[in-house]
PDB file of C-alpha atoms in Angstrom:
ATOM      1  CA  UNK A   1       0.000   0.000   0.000  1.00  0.00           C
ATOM      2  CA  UNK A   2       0.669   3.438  -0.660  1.00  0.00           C
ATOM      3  CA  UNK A   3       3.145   5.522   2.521  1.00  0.00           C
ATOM      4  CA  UNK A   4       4.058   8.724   1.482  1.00  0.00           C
ATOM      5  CA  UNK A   5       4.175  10.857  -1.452  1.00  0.00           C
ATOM      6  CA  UNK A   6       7.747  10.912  -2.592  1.00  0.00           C
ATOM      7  CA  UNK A   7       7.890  13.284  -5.638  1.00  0.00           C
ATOM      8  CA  UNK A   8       5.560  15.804  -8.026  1.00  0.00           C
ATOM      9  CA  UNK A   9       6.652  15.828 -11.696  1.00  0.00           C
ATOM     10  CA  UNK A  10       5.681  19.356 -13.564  1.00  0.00           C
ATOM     11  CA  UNK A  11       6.778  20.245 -17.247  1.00  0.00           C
ATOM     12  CA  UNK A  12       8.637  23.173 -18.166  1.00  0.00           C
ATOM     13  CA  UNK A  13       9.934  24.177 -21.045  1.00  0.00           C
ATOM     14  CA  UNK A  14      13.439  25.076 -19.889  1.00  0.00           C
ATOM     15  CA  UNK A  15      15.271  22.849 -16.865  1.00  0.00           C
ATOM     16  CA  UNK A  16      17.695  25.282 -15.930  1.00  0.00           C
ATOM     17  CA  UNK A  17      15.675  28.677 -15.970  1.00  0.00           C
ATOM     18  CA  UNK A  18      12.983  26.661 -13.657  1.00  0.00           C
ATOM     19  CA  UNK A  19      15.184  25.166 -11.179  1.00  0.00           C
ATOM     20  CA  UNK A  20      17.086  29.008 -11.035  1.00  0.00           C
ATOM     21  CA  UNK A  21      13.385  30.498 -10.465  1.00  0.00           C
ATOM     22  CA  UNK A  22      12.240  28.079  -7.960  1.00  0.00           C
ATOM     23  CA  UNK A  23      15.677  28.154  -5.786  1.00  0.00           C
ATOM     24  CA  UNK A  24      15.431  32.198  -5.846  1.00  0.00           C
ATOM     25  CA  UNK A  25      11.711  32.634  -4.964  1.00  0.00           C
ATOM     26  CA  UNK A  26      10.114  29.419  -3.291  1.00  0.00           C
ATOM     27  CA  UNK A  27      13.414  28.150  -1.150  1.00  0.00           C
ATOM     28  CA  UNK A  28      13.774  24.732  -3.039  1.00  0.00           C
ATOM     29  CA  UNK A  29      17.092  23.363  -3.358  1.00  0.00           C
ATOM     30  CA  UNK A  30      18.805  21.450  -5.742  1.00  0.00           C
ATOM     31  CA  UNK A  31      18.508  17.424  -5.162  1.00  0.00           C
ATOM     32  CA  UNK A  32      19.983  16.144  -8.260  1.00  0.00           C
ATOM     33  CA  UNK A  33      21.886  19.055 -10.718  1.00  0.00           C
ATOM     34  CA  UNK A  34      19.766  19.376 -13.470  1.00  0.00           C
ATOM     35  CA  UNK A  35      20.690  17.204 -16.795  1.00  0.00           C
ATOM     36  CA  UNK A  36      19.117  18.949 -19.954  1.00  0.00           C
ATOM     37  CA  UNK A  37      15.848  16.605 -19.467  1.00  0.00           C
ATOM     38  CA  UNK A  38      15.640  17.142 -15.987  1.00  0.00           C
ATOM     39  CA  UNK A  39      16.020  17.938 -12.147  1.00  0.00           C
ATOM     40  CA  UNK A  40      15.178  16.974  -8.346  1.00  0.00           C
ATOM     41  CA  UNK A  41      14.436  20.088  -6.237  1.00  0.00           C
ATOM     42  CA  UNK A  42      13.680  19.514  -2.078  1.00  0.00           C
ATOM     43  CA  UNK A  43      11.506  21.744  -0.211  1.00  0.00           C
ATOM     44  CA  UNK A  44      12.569  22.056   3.607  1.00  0.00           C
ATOM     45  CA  UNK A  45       9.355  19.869   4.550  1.00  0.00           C
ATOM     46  CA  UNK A  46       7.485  17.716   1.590  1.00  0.00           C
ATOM     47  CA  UNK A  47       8.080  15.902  -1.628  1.00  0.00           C
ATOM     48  CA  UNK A  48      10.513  16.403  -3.757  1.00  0.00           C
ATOM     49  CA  UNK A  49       9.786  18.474  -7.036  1.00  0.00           C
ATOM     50  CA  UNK A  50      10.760  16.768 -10.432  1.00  0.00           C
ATOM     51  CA  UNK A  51      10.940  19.340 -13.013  1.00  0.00           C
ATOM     52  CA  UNK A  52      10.695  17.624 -16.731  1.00  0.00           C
ATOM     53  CA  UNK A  53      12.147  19.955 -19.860  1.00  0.00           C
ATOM     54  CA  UNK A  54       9.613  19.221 -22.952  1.00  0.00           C
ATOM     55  CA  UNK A  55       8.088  20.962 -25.442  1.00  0.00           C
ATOM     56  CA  UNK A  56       4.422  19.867 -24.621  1.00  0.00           C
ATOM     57  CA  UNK A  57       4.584  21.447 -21.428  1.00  0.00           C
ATOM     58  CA  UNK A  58       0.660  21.364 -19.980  1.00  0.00           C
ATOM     59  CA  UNK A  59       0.039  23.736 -16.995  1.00  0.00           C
ATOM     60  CA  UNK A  60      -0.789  22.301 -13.436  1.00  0.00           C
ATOM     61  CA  UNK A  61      -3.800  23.614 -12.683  1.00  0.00           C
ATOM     62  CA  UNK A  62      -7.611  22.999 -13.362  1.00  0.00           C
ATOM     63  CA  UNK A  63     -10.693  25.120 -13.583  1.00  0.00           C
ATOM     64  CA  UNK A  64     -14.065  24.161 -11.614  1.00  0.00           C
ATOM     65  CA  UNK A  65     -17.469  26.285 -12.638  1.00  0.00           C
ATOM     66  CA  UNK A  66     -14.895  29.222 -14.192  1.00  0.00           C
ATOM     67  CA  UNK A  67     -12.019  29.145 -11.202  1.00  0.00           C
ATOM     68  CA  UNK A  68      -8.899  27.387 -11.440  1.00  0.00           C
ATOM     69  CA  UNK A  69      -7.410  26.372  -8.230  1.00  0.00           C
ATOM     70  CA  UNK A  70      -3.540  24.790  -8.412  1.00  0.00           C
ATOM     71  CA  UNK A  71      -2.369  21.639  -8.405  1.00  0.00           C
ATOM     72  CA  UNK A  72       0.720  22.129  -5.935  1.00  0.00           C
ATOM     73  CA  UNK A  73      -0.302  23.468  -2.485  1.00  0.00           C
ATOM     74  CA  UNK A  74       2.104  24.194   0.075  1.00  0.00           C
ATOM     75  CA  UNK A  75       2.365  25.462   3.741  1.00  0.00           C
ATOM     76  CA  UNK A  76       4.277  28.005   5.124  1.00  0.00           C
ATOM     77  CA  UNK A  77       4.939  29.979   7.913  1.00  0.00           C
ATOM     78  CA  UNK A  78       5.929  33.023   6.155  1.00  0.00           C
ATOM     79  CA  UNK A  79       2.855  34.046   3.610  1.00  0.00           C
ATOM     80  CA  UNK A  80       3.006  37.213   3.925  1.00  0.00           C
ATOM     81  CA  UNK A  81       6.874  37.709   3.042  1.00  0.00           C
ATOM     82  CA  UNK A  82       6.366  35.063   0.313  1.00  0.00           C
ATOM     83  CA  UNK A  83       3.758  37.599  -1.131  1.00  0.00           C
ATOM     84  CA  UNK A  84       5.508  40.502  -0.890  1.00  0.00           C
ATOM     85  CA  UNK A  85       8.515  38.953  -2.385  1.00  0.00           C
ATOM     86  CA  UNK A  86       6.769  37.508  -5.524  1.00  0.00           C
ATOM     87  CA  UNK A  87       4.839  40.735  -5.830  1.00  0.00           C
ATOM     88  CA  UNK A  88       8.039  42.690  -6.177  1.00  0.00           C
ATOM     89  CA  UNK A  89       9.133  40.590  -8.740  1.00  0.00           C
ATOM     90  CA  UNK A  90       6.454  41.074 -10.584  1.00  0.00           C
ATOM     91  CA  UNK A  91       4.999  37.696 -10.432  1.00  0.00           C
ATOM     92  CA  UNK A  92       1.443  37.239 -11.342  1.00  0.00           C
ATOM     93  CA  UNK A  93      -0.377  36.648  -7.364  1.00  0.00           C
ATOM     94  CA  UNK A  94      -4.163  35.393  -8.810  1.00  0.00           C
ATOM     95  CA  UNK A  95      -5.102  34.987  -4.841  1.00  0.00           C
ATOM     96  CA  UNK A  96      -4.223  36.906  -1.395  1.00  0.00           C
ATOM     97  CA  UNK A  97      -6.578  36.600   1.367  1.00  0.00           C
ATOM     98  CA  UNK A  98      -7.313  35.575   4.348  1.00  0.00           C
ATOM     99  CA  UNK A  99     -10.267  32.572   4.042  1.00  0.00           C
ATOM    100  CA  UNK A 100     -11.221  32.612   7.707  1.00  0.00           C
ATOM    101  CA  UNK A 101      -8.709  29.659   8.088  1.00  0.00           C
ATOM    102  CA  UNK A 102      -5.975  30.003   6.184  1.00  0.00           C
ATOM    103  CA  UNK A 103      -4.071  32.538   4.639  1.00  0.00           C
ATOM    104  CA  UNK A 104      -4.262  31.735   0.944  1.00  0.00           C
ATOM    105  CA  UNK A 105      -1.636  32.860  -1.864  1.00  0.00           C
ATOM    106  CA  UNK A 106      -2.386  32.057  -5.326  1.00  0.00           C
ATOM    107  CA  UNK A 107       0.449  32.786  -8.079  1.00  0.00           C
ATOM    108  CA  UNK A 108       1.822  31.573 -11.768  1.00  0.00           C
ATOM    109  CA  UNK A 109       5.239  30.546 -12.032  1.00  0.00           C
ATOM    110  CA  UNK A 110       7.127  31.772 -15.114  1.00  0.00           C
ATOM    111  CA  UNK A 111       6.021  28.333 -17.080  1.00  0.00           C
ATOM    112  CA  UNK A 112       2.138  29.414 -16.518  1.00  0.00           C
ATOM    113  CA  UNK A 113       1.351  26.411 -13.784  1.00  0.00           C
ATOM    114  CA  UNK A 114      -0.469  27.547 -10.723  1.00  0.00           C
ATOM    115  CA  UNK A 115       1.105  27.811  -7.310  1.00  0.00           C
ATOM    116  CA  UNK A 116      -0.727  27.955  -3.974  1.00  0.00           C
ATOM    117  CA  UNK A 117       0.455  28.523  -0.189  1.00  0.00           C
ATOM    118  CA  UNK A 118      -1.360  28.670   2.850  1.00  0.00           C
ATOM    119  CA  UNK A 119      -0.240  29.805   5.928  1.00  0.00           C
ATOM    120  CA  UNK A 120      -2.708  28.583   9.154  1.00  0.00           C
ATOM    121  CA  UNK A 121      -4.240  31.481  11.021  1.00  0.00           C
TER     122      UNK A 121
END
């Protein structure tokens, strides 16, 4: 039976720019160097993140009755400096609120697939 989740795979269309934009602004670190077809990024807590170079890169993300939510949720304990760091950058932020719950922050990565954090209240 099924333990643990041990990795997310996500396409992009370049290895190294990915790896070099998720290092800078989401704190992943480099697992396994990237190859030209590939990398391994670790996250402090969580799965590892397989980024896969190909030209049919989808997006990860869906849409339900006209809203798309992500496909990759993480916590953290630092929303709000994750927000104003990706906002500064100029990275697309879809979602910032507080849901009663959670802080929730929605954002695109430079390859178009849909990020989210939450941060408990």
């Amino acid at each position: 039976m099924l333990t643990s989740l041990y990795h997310v795979q996500i396409p992009v269309r370049d290895v190294d720019a990915a790896v070099a934009w998720y290092e800078e602004y989401l704190g992943f670190t480099t697992a396994a160097p990237p190859d030209g077809r590939h990398a391994f990024l670790r996250s402090e807590d969580g799965p590892f993140l397989m980024l896969w170079q190909t030209d049919d890169a989808g997006r990860a993300n869906f849409t339900v009755a006209g809203e798309t939510f992500p496909v990759l949720l993480y916590r953290t304990t630092r929303i709000h400096e994750l927000h104003d760091r990706l906002a500064s950058s100029g990275v697309r932020i879809t979602t910032y609120q507080d849901d009663g719950h959670h802080w929730v922050l929605k954002f695109l990565d430079p390859e178009g697939n849909m990020w989210g954090a939450l941060q408990d209240n």
